[in-house]
PDB file of C-alpha atoms and ligand atoms in Angstrom:
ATOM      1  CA  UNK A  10       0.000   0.000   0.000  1.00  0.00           C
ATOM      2  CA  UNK A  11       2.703   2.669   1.106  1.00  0.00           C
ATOM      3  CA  UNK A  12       4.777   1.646  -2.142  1.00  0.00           C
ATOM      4  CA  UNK A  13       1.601   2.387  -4.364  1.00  0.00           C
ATOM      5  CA  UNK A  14       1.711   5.512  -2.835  1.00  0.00           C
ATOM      6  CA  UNK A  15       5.259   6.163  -3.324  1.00  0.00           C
ATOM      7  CA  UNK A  16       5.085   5.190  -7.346  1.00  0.00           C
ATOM      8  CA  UNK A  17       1.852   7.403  -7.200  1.00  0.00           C
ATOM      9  CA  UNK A  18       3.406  10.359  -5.490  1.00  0.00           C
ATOM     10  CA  UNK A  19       6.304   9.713  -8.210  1.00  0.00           C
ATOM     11  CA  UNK A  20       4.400   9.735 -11.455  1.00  0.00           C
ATOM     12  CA  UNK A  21       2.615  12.918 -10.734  1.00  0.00           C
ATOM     13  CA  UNK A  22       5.678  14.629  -9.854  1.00  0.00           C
ATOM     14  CA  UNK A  23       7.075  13.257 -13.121  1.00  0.00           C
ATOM     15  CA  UNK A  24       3.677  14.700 -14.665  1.00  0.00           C
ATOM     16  CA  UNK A  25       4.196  18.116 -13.211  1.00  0.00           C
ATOM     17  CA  UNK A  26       7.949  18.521 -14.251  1.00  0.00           C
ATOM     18  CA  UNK A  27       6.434  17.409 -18.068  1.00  0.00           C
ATOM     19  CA  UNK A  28       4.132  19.984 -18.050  1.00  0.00           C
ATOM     20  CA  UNK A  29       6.329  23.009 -16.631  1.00  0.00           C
ATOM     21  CA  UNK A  30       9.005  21.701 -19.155  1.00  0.00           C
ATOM     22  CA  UNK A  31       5.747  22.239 -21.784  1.00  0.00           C
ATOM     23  CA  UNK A  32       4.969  25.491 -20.480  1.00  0.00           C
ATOM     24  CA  UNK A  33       8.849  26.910 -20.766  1.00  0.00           C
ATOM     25  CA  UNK A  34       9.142  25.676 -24.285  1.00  0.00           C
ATOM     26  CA  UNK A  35       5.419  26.987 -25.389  1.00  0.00           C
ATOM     27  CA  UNK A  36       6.992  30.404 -23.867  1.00  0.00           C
ATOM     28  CA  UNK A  37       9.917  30.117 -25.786  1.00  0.00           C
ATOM     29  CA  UNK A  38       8.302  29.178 -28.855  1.00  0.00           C
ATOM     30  CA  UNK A  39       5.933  32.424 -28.619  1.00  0.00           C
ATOM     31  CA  UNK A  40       8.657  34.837 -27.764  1.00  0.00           C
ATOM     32  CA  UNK A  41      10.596  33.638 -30.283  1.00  0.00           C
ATOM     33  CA  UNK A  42       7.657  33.795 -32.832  1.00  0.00           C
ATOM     34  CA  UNK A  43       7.229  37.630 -31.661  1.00  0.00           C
ATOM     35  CA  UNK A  44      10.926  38.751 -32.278  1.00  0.00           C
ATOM     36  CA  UNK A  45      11.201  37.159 -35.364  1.00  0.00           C
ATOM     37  CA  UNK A  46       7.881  39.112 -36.910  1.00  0.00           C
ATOM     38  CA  UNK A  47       9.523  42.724 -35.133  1.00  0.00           C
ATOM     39  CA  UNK A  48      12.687  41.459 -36.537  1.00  0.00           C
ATOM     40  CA  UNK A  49      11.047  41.302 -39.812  1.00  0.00           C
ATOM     41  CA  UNK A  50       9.281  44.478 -39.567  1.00  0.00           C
ATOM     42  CA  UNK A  51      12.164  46.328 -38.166  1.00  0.00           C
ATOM     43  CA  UNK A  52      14.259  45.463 -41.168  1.00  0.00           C
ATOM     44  CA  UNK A  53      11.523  46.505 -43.577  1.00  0.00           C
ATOM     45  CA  UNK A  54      11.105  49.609 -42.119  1.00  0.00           C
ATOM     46  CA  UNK A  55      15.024  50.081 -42.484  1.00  0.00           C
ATOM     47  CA  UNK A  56      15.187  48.857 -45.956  1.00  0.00           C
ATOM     48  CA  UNK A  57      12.037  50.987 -47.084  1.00  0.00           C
ATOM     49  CA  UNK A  58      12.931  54.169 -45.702  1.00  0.00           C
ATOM     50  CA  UNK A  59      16.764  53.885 -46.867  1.00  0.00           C
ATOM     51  CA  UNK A  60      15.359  53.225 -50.460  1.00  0.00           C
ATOM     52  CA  UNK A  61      12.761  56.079 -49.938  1.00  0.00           C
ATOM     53  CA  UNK A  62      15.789  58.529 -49.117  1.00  0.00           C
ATOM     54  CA  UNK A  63      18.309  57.389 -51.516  1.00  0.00           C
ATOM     55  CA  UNK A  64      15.439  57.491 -54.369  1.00  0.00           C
ATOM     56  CA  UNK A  65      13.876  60.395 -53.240  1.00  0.00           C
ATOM     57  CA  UNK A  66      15.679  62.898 -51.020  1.00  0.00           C
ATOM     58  CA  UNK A  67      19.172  61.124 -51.972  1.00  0.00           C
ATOM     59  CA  UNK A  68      20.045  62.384 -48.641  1.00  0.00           C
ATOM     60  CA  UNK A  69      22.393  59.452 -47.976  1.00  0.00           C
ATOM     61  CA  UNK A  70      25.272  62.046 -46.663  1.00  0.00           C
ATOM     62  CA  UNK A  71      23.525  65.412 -46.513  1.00  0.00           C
ATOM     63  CA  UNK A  72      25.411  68.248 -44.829  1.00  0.00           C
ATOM     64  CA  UNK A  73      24.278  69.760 -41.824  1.00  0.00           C
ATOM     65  CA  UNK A  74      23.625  74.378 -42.590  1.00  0.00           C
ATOM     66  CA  UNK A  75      26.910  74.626 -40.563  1.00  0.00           C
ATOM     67  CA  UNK A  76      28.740  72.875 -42.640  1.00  0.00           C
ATOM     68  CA  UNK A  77      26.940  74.096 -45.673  1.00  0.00           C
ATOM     69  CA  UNK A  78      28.076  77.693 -44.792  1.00  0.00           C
ATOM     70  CA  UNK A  79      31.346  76.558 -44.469  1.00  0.00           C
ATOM     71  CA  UNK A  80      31.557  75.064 -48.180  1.00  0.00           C
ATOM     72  CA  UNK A  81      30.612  78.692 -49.074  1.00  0.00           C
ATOM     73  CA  UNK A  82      33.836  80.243 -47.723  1.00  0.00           C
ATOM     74  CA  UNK A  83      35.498  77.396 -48.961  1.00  0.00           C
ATOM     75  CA  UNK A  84      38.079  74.661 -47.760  1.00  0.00           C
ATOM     76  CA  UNK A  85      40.767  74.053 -45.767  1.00  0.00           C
ATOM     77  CA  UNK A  86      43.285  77.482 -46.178  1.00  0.00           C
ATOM     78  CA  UNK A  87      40.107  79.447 -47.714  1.00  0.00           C
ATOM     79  CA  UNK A  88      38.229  79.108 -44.847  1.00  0.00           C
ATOM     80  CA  UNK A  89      37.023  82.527 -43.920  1.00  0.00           C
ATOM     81  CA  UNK A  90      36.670  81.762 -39.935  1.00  0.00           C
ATOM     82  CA  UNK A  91      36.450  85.579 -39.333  1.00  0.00           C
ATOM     83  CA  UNK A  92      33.281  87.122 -41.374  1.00  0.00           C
ATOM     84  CA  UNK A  93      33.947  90.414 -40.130  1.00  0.00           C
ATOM     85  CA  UNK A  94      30.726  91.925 -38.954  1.00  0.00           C
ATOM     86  CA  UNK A  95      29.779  95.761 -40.170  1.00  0.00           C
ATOM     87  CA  UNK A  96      29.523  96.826 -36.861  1.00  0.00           C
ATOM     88  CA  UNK A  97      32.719  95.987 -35.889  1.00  0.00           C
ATOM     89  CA  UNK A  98      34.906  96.926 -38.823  1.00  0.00           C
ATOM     90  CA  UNK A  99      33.180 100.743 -40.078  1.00  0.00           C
ATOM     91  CA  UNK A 100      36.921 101.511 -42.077  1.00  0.00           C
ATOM     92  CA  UNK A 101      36.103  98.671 -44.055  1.00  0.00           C
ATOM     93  CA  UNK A 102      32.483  98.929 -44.519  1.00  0.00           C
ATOM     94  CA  UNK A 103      33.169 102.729 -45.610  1.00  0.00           C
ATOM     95  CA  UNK A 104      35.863 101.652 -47.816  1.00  0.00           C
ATOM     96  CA  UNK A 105      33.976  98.944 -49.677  1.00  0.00           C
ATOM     97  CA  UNK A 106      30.642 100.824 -50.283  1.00  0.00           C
ATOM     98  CA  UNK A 107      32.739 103.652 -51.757  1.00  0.00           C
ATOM     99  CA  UNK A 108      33.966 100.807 -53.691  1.00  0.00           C
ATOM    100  CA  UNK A 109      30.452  99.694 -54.708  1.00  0.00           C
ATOM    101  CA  UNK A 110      29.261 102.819 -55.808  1.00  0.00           C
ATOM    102  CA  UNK A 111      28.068 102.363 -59.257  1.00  0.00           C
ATOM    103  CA  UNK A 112      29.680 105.457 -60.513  1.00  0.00           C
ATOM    104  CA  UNK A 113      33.068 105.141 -59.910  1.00  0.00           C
ATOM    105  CA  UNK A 114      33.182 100.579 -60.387  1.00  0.00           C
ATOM    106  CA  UNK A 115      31.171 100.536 -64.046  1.00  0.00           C
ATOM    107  CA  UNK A 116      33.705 100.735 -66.385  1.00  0.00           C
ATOM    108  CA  UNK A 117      33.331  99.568 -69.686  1.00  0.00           C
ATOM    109  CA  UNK A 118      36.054  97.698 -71.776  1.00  0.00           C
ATOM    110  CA  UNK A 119      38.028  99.869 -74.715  1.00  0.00           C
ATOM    111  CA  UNK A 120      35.707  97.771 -77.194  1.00  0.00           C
ATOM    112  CA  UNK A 121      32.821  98.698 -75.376  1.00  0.00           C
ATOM    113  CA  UNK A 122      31.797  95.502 -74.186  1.00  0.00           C
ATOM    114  CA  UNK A 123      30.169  95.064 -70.923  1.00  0.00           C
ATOM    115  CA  UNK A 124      32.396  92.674 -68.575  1.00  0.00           C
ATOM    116  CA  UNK A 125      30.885  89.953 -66.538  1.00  0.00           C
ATOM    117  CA  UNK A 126      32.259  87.722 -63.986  1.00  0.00           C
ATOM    118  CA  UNK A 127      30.462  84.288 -63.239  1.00  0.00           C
ATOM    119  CA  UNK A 128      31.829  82.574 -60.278  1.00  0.00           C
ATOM    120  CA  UNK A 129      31.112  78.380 -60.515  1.00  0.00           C
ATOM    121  CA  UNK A 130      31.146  77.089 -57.296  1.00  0.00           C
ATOM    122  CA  UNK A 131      33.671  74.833 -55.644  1.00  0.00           C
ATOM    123  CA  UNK A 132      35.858  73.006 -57.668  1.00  0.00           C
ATOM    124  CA  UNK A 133      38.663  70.264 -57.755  1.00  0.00           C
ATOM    125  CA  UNK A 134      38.940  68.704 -54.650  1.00  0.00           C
ATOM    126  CA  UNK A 135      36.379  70.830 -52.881  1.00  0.00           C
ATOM    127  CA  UNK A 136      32.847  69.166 -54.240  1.00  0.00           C
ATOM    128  CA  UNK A 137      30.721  71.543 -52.707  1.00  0.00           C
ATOM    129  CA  UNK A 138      27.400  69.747 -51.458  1.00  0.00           C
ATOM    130  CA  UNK A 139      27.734  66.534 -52.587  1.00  0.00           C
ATOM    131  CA  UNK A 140      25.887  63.077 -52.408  1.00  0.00           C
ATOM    132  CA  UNK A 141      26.574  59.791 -53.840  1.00  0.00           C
ATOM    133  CA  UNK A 142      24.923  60.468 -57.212  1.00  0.00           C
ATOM    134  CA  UNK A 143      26.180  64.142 -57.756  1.00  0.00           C
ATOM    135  CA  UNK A 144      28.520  66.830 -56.901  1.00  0.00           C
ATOM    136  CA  UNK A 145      28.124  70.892 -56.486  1.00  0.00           C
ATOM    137  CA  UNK A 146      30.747  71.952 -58.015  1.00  0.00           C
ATOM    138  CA  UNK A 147      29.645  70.044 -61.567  1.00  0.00           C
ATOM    139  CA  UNK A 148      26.159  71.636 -62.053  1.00  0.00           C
ATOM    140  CA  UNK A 149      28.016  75.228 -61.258  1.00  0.00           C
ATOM    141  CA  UNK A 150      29.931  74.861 -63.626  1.00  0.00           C
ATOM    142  CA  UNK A 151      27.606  73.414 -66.320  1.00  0.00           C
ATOM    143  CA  UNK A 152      25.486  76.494 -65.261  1.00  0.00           C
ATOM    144  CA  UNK A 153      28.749  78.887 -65.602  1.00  0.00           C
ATOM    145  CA  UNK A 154      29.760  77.804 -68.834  1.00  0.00           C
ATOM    146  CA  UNK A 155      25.865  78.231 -70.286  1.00  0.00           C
ATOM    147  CA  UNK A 156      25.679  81.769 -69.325  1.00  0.00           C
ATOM    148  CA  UNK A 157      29.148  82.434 -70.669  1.00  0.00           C
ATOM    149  CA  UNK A 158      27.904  80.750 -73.970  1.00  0.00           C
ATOM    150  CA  UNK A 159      24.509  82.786 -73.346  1.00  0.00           C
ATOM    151  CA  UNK A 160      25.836  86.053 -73.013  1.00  0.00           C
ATOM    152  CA  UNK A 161      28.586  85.626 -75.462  1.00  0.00           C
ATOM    153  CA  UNK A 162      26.230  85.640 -78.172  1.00  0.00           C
ATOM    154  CA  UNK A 163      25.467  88.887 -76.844  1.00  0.00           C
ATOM    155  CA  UNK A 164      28.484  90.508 -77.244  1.00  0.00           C
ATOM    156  CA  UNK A 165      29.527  90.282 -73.557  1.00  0.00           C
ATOM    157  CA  UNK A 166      32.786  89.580 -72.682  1.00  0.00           C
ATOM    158  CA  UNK A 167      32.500  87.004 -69.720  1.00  0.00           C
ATOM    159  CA  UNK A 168      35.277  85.952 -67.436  1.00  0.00           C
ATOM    160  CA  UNK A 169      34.699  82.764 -65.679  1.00  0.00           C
ATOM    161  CA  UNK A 170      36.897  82.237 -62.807  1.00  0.00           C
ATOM    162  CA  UNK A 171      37.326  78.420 -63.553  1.00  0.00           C
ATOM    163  CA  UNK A 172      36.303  77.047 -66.861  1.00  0.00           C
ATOM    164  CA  UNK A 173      37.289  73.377 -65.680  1.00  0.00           C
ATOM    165  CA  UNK A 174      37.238  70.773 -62.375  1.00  0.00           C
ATOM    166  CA  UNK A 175      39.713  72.934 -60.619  1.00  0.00           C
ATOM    167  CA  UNK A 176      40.387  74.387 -57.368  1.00  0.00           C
ATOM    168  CA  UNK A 177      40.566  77.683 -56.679  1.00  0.00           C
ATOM    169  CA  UNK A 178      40.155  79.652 -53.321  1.00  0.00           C
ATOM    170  CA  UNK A 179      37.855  82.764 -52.620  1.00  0.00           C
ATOM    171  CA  UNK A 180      40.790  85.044 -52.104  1.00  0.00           C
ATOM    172  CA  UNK A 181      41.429  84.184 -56.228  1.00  0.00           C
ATOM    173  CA  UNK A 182      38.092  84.043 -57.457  1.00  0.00           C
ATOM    174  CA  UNK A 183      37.613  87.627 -56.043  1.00  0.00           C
ATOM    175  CA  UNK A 184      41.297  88.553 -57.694  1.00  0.00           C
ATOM    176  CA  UNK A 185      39.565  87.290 -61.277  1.00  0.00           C
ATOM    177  CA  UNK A 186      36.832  89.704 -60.751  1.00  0.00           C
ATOM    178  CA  UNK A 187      38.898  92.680 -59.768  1.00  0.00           C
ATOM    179  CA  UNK A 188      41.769  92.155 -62.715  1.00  0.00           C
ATOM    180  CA  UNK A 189      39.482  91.745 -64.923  1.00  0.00           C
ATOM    181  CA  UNK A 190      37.480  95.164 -64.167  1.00  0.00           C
ATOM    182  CA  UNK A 191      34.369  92.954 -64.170  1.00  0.00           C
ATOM    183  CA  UNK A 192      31.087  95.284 -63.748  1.00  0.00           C
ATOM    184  CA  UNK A 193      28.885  92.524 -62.418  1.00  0.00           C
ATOM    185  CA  UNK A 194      29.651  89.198 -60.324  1.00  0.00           C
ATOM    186  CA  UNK A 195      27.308  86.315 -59.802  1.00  0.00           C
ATOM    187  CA  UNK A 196      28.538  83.190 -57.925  1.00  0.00           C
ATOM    188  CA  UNK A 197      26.748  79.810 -58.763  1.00  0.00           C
ATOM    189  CA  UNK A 198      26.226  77.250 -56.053  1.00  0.00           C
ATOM    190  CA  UNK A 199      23.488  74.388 -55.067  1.00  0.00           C
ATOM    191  CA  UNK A 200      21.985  74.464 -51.441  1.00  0.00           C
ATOM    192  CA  UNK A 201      21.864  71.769 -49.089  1.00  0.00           C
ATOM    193  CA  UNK A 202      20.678  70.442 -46.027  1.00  0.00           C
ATOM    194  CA  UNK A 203      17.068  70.226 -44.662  1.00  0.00           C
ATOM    195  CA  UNK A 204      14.753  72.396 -46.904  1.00  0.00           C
ATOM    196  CA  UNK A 205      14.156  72.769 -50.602  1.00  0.00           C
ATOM    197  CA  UNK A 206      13.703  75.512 -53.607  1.00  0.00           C
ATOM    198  CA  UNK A 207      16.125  78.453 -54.920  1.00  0.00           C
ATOM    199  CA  UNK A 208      17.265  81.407 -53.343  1.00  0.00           C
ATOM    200  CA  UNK A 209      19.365  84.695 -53.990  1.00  0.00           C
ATOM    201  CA  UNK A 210      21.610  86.164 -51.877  1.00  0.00           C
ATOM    202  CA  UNK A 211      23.228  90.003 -51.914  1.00  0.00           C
ATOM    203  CA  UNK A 212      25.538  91.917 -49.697  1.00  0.00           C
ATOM    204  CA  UNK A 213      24.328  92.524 -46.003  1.00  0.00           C
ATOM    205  CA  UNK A 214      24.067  96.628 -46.857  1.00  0.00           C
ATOM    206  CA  UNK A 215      24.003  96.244 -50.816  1.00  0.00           C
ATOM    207  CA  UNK A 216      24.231  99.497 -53.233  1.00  0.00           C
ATOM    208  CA  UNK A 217      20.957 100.047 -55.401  1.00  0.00           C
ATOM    209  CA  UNK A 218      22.536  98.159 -58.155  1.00  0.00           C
ATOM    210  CA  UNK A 219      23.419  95.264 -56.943  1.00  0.00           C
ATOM    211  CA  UNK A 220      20.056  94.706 -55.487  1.00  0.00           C
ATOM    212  CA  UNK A 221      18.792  95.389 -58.610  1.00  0.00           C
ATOM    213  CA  UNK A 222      20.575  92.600 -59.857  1.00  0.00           C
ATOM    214  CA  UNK A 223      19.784  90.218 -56.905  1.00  0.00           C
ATOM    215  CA  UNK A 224      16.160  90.583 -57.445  1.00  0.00           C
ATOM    216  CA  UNK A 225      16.720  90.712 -61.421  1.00  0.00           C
ATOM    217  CA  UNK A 226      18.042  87.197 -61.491  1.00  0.00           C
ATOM    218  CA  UNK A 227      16.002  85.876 -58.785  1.00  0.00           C
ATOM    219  CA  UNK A 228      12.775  86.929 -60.686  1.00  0.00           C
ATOM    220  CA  UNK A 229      13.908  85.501 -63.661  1.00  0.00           C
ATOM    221  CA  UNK A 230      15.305  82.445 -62.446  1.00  0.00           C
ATOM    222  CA  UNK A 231      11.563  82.092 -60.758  1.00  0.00           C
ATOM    223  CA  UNK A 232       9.857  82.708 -64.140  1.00  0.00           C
ATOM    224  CA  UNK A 233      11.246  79.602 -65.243  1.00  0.00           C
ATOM    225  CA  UNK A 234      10.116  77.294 -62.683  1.00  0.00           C
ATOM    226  CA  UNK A 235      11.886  76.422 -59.473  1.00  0.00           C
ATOM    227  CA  UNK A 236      10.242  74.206 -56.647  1.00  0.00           C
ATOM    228  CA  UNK A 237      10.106  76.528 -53.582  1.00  0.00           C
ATOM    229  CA  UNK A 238      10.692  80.713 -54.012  1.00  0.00           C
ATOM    230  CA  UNK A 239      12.824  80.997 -50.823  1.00  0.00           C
ATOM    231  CA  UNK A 240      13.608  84.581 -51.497  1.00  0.00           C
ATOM    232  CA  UNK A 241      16.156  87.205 -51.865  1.00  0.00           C
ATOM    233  CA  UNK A 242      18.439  87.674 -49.097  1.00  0.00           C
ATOM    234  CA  UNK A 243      20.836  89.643 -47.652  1.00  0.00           C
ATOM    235  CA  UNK A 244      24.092  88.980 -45.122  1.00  0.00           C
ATOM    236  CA  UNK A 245      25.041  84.771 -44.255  1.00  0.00           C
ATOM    237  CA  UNK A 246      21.886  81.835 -43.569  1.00  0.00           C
ATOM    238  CA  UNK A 247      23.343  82.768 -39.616  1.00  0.00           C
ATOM    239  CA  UNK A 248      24.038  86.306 -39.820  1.00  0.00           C
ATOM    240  CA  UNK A 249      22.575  89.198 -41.666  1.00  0.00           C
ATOM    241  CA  UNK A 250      24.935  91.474 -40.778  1.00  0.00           C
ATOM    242  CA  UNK A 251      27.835  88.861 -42.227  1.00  0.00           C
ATOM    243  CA  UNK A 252      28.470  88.334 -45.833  1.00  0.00           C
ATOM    244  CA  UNK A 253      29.681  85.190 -47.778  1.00  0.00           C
ATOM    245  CA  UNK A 254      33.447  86.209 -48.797  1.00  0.00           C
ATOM    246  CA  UNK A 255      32.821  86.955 -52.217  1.00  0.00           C
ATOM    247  CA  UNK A 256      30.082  89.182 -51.945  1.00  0.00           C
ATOM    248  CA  UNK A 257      31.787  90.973 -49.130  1.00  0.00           C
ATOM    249  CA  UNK A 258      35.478  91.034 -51.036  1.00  0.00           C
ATOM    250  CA  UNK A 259      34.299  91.926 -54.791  1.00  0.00           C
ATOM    251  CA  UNK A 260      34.211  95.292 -55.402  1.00  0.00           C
ATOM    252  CA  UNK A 261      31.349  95.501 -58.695  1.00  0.00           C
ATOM    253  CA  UNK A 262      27.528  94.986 -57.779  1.00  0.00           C
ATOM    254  CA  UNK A 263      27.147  91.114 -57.440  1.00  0.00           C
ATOM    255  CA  UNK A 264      25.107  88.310 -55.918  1.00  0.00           C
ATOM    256  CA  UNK A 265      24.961  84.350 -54.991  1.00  0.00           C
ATOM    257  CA  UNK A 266      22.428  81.747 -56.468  1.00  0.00           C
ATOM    258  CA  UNK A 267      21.591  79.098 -54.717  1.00  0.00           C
ATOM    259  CA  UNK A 268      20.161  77.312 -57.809  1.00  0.00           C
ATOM    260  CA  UNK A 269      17.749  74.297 -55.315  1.00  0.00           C
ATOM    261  CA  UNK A 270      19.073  72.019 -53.063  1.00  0.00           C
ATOM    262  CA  UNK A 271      21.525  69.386 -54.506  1.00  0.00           C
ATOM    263  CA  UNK A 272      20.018  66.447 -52.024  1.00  0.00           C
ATOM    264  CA  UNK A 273      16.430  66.932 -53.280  1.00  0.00           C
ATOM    265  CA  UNK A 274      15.063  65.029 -55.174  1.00  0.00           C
ATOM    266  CA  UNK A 275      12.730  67.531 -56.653  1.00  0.00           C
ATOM    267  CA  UNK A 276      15.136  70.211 -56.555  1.00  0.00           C
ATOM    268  CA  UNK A 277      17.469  68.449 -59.119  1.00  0.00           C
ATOM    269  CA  UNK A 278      14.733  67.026 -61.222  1.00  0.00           C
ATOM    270  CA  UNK A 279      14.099  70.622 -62.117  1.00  0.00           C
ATOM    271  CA  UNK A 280      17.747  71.546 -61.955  1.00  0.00           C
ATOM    272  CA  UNK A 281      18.762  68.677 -64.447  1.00  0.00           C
ATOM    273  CA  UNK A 282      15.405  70.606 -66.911  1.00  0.00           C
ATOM    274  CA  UNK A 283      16.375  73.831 -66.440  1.00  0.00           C
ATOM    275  CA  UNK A 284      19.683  75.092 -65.869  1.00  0.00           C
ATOM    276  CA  UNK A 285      20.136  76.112 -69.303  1.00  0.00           C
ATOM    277  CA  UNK A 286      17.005  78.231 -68.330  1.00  0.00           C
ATOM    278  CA  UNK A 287      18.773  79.547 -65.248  1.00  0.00           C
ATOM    279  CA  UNK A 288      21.516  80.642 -67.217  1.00  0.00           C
ATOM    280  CA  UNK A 289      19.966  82.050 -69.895  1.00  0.00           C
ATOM    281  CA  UNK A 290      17.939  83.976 -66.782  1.00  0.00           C
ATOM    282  CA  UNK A 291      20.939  85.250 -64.980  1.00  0.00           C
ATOM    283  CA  UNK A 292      22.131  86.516 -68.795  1.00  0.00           C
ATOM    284  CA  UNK A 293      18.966  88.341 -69.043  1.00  0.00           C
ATOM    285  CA  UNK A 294      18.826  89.909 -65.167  1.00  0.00           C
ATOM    286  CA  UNK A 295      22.393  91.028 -66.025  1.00  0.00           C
ATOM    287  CA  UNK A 296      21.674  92.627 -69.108  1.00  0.00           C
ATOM    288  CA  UNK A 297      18.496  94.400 -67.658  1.00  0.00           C
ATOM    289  CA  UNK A 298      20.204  95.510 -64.621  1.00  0.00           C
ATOM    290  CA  UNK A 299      22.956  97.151 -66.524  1.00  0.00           C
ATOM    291  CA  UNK A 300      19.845  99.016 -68.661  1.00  0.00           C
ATOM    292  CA  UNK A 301      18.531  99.845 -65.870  1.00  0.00           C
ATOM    293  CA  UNK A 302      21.192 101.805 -64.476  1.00  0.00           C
ATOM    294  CA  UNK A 303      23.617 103.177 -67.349  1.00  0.00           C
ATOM    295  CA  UNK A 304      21.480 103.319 -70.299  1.00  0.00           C
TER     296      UNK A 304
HETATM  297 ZN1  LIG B 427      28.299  76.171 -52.663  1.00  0.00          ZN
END
């Protein structure tokens, strides 16, 4: 009797340990069903939105606006780490918007030709904004050499400051302009960073001219088509009262294009239709402007 109830005793603790060894591998079986299906949906979710952003923002390596500005002063020994302020530097404000006064910078060539200086962006080993798919300092200069070809035809004489992939630094492109006795300047860049659409930029405290011009090509340049109107502006994206270096260094009326941002999709979809547009619109504001105020 007391060894049935023994073997008794026995099997059901035998029966209990079978079942709690059930119960731990049902539990395993069900968490590891669960992970799996996040694991799945966690990779889909990485997959889909790396395809959406390489497809469609192609913002694989976008640039942060600090970084951005810095590309606009340039690289390594270019870097202008001190925009000087107007506040803080009057002699030299004085000095350059003598300088900028119409009157005494328009000077026309012994043939009479009107002398324009288109500044492409970045060059050689500094990219600009770049991405995997494309680099800023190739559409400037796509852009560059269209307006040179643009305004040739109208008996212009442009100067480009680089006509090829090379580098050059601010300090030279500004030399170009000056040697050359250019009466207008426009650089040519590509934004980028978080936002999208085309915008103009001008000296922080610009003469009438050169806002003429400013607004000249950025109304054009809008005629055509651009994706957002972001404006003409004056001074740095951080500072108003700072200027990108060769706005602030050139001495003829002059502005900066930022012709849409180069890790938008959208942006370079009309970029890649219209550039020969653009140019032909910057040709047209520069032509205008200089009706405007000497004829
Ligand atoms: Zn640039």
């Amino acid at each position: 009797m007391e060894k049935q109830k023994i073997t008794r005793a026995n099997s059901s603790s035998l029966r209990a340990k079978r079942r709690r060894k059930k119960r731990i591998l049902r539990r395993i079986v069900i968490v590891t069903y669960y992970s799996l299906w996040v694991l799945f949906f966690a990779l889909i979710i990485y997959f889909g939105s790396s395809f959406i952003r390489s497809h469609f923002f192609d913002s694989s390596d976008s640039i942060s606006a600090e970084s951005k500005i810095i590309m606009y002063k340039g690289n390594n020994n270019t870097l202008d780490t001190s925009p000087t302020t107007h506040k803080s530097d009057s002699s030299t404000k004085a000095k350059l918007e003598e300088n900028k006064d119409p009157a005494l910078k328009q000077k026309i060539t012994d043939d009479g030709k009107l002398i324009v200086c288109i500044d492409a962006g970045h060059g050689g080993n500094d990219k600009g904004c770049n991405t995997k798919k494309r680099n800023e300092k190739t559409d400037t200069l796509k852009v560059a050499l269209e307006v040179k070809k643009y305004l040739s035809q109208k008996d212009v004489k442009v100067i480009l400051t680089r006509s090829s992939d090379k580098y050059l630094s601010l300090e030279e492109r500004v030399k170009i302009a000056k040697k050359n006795k250019c009466d207008y300047f426009v650089s040519i860049h590509r934004n980028c960073g978080a936002g999208s659409g085309f915008e103009t930029w001008h000296y922080s405290t610009p003469t009438k001219e050169a806002e003429s011009l400013s607004q000249n090509v950025h109304n054009n340049i809008v005629k055509y088509g651009v994706s957002k109107d972001r404006g003409v502006k004056g001074g740095t994206q951080e500072d108003p009262t700072t200027d990108y270096y060769v706005l602030r260094n050139t001495t003829m009326p002059s502005c900066l294009v930022e012709l849409g941002f180069l890790n938008q999709y959208r942006d370079n979809l009309y970029f890649d239709e219209k550039y020969k547009d653009y140019a032909q619109a910057i040709g047209d504001a520069i032509l205008d402007t200089y009706k405007q105020y000497h004829k």
